[in-house]
mmCIF file of C-alpha atoms and ligand atoms in Angstrom:
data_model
loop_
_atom_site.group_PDB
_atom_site.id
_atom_site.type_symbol
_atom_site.label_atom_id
_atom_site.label_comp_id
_atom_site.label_asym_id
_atom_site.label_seq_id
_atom_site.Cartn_x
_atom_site.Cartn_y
_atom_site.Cartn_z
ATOM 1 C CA UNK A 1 61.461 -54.797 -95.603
ATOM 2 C CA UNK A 2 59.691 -53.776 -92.110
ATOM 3 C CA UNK A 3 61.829 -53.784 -88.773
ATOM 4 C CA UNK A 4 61.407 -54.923 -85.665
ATOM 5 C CA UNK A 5 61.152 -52.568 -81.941
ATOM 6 C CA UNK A 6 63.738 -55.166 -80.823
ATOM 7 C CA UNK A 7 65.809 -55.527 -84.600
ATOM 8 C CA UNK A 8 66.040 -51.833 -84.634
ATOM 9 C CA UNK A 9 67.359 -51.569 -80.943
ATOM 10 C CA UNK A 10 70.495 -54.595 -82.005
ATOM 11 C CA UNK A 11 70.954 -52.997 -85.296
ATOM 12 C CA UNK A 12 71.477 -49.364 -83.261
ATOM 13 C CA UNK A 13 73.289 -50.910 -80.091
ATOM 14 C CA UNK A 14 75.488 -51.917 -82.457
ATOM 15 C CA UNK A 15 75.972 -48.845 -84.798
ATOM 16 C CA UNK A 16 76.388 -47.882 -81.117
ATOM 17 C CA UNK A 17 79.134 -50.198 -80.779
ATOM 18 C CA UNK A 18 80.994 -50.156 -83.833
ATOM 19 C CA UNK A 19 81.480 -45.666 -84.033
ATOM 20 C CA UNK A 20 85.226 -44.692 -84.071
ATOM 21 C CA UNK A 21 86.837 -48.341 -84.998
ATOM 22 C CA UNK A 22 86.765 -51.270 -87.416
ATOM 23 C CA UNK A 23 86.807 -54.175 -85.036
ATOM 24 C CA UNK A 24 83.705 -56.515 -84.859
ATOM 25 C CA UNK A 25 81.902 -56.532 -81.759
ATOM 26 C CA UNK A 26 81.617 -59.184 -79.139
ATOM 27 C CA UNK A 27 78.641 -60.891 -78.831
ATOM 28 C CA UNK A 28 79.142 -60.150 -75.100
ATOM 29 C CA UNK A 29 79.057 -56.244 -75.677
ATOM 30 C CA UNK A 30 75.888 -56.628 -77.183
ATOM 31 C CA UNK A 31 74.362 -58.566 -74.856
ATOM 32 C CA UNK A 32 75.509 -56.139 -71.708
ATOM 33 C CA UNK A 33 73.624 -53.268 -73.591
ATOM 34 C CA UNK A 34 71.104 -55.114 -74.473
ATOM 35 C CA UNK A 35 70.941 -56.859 -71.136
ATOM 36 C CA UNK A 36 69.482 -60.438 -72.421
ATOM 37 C CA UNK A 37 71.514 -63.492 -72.426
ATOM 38 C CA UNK A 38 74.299 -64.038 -74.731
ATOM 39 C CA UNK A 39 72.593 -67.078 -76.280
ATOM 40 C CA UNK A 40 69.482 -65.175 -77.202
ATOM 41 C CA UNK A 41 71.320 -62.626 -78.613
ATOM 42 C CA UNK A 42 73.202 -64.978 -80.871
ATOM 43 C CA UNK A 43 69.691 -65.732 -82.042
ATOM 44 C CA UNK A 44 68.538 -62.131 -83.158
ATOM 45 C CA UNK A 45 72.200 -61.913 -84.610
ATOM 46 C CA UNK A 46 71.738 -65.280 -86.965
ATOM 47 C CA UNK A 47 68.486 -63.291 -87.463
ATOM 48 C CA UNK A 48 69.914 -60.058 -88.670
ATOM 49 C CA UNK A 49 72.602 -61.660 -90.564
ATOM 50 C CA UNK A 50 69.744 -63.803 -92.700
ATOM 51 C CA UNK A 51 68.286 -60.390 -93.193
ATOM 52 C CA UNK A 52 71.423 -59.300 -94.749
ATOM 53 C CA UNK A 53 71.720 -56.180 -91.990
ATOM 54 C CA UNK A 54 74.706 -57.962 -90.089
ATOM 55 C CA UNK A 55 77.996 -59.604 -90.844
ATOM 56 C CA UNK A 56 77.890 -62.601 -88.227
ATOM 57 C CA UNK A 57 80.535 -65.217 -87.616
ATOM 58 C CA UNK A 58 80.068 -67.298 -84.366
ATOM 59 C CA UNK A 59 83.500 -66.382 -82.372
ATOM 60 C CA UNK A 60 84.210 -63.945 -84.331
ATOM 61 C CA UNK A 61 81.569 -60.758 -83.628
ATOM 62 C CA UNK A 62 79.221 -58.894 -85.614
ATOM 63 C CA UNK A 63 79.616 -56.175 -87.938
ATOM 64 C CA UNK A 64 76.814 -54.104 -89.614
ATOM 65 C CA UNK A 65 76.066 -54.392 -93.433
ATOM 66 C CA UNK A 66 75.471 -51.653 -95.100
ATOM 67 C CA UNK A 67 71.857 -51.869 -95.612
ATOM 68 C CA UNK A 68 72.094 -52.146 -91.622
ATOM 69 C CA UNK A 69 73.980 -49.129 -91.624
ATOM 70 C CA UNK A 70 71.578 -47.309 -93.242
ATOM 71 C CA UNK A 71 68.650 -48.240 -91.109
ATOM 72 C CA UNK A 72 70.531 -47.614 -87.565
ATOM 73 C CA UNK A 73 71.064 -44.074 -89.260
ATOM 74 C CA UNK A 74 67.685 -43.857 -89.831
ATOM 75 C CA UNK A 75 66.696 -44.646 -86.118
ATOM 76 C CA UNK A 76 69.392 -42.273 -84.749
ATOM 77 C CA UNK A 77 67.864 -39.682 -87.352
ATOM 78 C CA UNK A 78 64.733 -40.086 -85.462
ATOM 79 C CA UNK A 79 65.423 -40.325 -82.164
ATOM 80 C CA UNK A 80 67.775 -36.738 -82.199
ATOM 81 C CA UNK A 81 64.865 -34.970 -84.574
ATOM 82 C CA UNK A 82 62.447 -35.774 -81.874
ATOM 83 C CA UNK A 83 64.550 -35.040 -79.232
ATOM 84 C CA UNK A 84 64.979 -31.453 -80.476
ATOM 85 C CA UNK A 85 61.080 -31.058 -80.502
ATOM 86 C CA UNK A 86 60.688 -32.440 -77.278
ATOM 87 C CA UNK A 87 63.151 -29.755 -76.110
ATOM 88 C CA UNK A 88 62.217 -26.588 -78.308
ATOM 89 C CA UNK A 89 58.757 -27.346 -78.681
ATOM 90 C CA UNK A 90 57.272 -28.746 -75.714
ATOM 91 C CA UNK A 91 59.721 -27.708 -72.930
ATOM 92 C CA UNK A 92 60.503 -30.358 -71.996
ATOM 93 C CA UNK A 93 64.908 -30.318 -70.267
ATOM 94 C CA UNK A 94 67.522 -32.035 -71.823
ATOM 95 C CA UNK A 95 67.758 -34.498 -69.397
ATOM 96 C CA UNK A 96 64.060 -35.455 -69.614
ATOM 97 C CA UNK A 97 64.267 -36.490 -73.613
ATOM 98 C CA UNK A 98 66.012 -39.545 -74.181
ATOM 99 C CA UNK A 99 63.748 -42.268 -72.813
ATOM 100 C CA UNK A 100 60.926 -40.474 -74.858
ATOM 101 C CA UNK A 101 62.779 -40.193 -77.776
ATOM 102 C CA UNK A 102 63.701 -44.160 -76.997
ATOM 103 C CA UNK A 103 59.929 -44.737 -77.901
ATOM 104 C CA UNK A 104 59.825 -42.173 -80.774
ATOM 105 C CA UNK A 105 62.341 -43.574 -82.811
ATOM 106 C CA UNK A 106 59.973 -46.398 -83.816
ATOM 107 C CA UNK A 107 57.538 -44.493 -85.852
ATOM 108 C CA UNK A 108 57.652 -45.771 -89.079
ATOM 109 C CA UNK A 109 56.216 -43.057 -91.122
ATOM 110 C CA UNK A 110 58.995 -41.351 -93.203
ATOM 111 C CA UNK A 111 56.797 -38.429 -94.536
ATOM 112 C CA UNK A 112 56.455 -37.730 -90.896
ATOM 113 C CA UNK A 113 60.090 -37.236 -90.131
ATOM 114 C CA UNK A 114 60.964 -35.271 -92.951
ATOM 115 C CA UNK A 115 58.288 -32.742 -91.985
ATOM 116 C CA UNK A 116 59.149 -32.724 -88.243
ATOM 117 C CA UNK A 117 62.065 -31.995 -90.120
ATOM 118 C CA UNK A 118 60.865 -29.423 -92.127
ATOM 119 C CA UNK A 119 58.929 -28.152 -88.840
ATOM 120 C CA UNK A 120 62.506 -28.062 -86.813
ATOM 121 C CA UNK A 121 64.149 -26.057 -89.663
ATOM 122 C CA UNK A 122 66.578 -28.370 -90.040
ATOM 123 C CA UNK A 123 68.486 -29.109 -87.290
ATOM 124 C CA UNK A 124 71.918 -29.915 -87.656
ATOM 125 C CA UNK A 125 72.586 -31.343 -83.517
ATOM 126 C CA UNK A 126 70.049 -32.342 -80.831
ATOM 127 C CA UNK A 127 69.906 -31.133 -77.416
ATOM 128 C CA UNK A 128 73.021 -32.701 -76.399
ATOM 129 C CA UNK A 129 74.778 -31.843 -79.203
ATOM 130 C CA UNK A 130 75.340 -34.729 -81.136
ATOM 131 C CA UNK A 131 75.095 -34.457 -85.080
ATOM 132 C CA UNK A 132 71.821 -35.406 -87.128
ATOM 133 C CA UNK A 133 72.453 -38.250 -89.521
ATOM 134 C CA UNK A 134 71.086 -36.134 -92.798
ATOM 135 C CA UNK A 135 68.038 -38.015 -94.802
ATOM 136 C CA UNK A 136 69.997 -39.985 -97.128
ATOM 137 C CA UNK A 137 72.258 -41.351 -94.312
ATOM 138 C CA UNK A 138 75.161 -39.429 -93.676
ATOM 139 C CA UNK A 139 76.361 -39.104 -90.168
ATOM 140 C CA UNK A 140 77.920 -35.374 -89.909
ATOM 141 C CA UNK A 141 81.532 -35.174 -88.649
ATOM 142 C CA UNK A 142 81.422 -32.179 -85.804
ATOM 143 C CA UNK A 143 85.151 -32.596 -84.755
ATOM 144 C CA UNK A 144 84.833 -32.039 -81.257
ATOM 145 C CA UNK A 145 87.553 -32.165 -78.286
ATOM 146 C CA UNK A 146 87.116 -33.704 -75.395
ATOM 147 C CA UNK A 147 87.338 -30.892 -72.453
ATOM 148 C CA UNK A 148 89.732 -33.464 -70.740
ATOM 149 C CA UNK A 149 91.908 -32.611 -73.499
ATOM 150 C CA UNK A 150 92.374 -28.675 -73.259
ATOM 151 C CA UNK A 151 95.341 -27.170 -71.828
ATOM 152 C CA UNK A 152 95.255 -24.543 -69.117
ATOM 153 C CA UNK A 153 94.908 -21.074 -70.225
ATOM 154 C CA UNK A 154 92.465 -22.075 -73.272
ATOM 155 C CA UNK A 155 89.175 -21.162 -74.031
ATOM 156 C CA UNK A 156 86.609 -22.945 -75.350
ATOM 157 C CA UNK A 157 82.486 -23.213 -75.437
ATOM 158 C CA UNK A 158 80.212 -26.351 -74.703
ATOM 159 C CA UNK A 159 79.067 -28.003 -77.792
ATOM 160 C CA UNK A 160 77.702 -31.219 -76.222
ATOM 161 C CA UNK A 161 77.937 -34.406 -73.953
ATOM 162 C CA UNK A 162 79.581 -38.121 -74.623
ATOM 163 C CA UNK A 163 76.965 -39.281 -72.767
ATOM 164 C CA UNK A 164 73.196 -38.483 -72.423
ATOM 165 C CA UNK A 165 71.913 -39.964 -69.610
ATOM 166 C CA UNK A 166 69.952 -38.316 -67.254
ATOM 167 C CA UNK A 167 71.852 -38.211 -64.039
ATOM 168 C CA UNK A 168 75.117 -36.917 -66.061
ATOM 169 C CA UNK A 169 73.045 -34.038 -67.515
ATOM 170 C CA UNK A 170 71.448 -33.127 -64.362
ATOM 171 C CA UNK A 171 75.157 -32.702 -62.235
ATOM 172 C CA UNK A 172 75.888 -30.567 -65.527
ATOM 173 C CA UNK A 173 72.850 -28.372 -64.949
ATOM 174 C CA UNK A 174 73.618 -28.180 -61.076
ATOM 175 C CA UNK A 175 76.896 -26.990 -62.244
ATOM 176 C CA UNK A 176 75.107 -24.141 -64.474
ATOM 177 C CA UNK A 177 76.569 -25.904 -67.431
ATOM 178 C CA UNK A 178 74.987 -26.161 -70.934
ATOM 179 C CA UNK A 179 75.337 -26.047 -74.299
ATOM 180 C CA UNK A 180 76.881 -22.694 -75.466
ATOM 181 C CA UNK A 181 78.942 -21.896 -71.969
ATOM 182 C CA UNK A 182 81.624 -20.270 -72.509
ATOM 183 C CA UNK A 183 84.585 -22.268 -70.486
ATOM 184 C CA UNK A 184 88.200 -20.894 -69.331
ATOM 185 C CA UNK A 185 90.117 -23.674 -68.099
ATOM 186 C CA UNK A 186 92.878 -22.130 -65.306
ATOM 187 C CA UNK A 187 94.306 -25.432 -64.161
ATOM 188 C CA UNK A 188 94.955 -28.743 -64.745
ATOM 189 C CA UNK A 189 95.745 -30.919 -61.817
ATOM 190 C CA UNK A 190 98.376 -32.989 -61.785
ATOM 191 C CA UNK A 191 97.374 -35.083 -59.220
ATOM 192 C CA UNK A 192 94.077 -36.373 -60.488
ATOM 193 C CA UNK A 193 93.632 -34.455 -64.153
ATOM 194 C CA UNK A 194 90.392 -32.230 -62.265
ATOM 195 C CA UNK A 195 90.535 -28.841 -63.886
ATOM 196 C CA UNK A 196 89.631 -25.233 -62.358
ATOM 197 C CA UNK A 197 87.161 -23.780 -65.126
ATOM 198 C CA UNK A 198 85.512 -20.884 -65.008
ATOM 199 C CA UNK A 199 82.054 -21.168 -66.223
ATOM 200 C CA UNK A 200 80.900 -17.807 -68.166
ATOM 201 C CA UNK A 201 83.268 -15.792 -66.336
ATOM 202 C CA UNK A 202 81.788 -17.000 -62.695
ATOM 203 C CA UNK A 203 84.594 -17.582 -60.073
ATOM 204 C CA UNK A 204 86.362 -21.258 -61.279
ATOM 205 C CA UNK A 205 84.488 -24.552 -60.279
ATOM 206 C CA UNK A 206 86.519 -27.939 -60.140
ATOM 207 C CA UNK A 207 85.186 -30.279 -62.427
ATOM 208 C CA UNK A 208 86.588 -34.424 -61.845
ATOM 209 C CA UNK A 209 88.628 -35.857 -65.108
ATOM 210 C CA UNK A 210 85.709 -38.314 -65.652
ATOM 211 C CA UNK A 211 83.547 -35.167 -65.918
ATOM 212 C CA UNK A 212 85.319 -33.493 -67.899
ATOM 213 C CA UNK A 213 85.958 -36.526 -70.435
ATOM 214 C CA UNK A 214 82.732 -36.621 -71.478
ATOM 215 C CA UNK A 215 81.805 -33.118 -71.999
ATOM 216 C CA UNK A 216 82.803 -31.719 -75.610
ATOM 217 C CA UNK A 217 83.809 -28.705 -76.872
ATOM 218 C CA UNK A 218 85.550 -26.397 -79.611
ATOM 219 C CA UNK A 219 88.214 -23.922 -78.960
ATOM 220 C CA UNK A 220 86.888 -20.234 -78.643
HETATM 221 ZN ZN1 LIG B 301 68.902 -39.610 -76.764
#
């Protein structure tokens, strides 16, 4: 069964959604990311749920199936393969990707992806770091902290972001940060959780808590 440009975006907004917990999501949630009235999306929901990609109670929230497990897998696949050829193939910079990739994802053609794949020499993270979902839909576990979390005196190196969007990568770039700095947290604030981190062994740089939250690493 064929998909939708707009079923594909609910089905991933709400992989989206749903990582790290159980719960059902709101309606509501769905609608702020989507930004489209809650009534309409109640209508692609009864949609998705006929389709047999959604769990859907009225009052209740939404769920994904399985089936509509596997095909928001399948866009994420997409969107972080092409992302990493954007990045190592045409030069383009990280923060310059994601609304591409947003168009990307769509392609249909599976032989494609599997030899952009192929091409990439399979890729195991995109630009940003997050994990590739592998071909037959698993979602890799990387185990990342959150910097936020690391105790003064540590060590660690920058495996990726919490969030991708363009203005967040950009302040990490004006702070010469990317993936594969090494980090060397000196101090954590008390006041307002900013750390002092040097930033491959350049004099320490402060760096705010909500900064630092969504910037993930592993311990060197
Ligand atoms: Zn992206």
């Amino acid at each position: 069964m064929s998909t939708s440009f707009a079923e594909e975006n609910y089905l991933k907004i709400i992989y989206r959604l749903s990582e790290g917990h159980d719960d059902d999501i709101s309606t509501n949630a769905v609608a702020e990311l989507t930004q489209t009235k809650a009534a309409s999306v109640t209508d692609m929901l009864r949609k998705l749920a006929e389709k047999g990609w959604v769990h859907y109670q009225k009052y209740q929230g939404v769920r994904l199936s399985p089936e509509g497990e596997k095909i928001a897998l399948g866009i994420v696949r997409k969107h972080r393969l092409w992302e990493v050829f954007l990045v190592e193939k045409m030069g383009f910079n990280w923060d310059e990707v994601h609304e591409i990739a947003e168009q990307l994802e769509h392609i249909e053609s599976d032989s494609l992806i599997e030899k952009l794949d192929a091409f990439l020499e399979y890729p195991k993270t995109d630009p940003h770091g997050d994990p590739i979902p592998t071909k037959n839909g698993v979602m890799p576990e990387l185990g990342y902290l959150h910097l936020s979390d690391i105790k003064a005196g540590k060590r660690c190196v920058l495996m990726g972001v919490a969030k991708d969007s363009a203005v967040f990568l950009q302040l990490l770039t004006k702070m010469q940060l990317s993936l594969g700095s090494a980090l060397y947290v000196q101090e954590v604030n008390a006041f307002d959780r900013s750390i002092s981190v040097s930033i491959d062994n350049a004099p320490a740089a402060f760096i705010s808590h909500e900064v630092a939250k969504n910037i993930l690493v592993k311990l060197a």
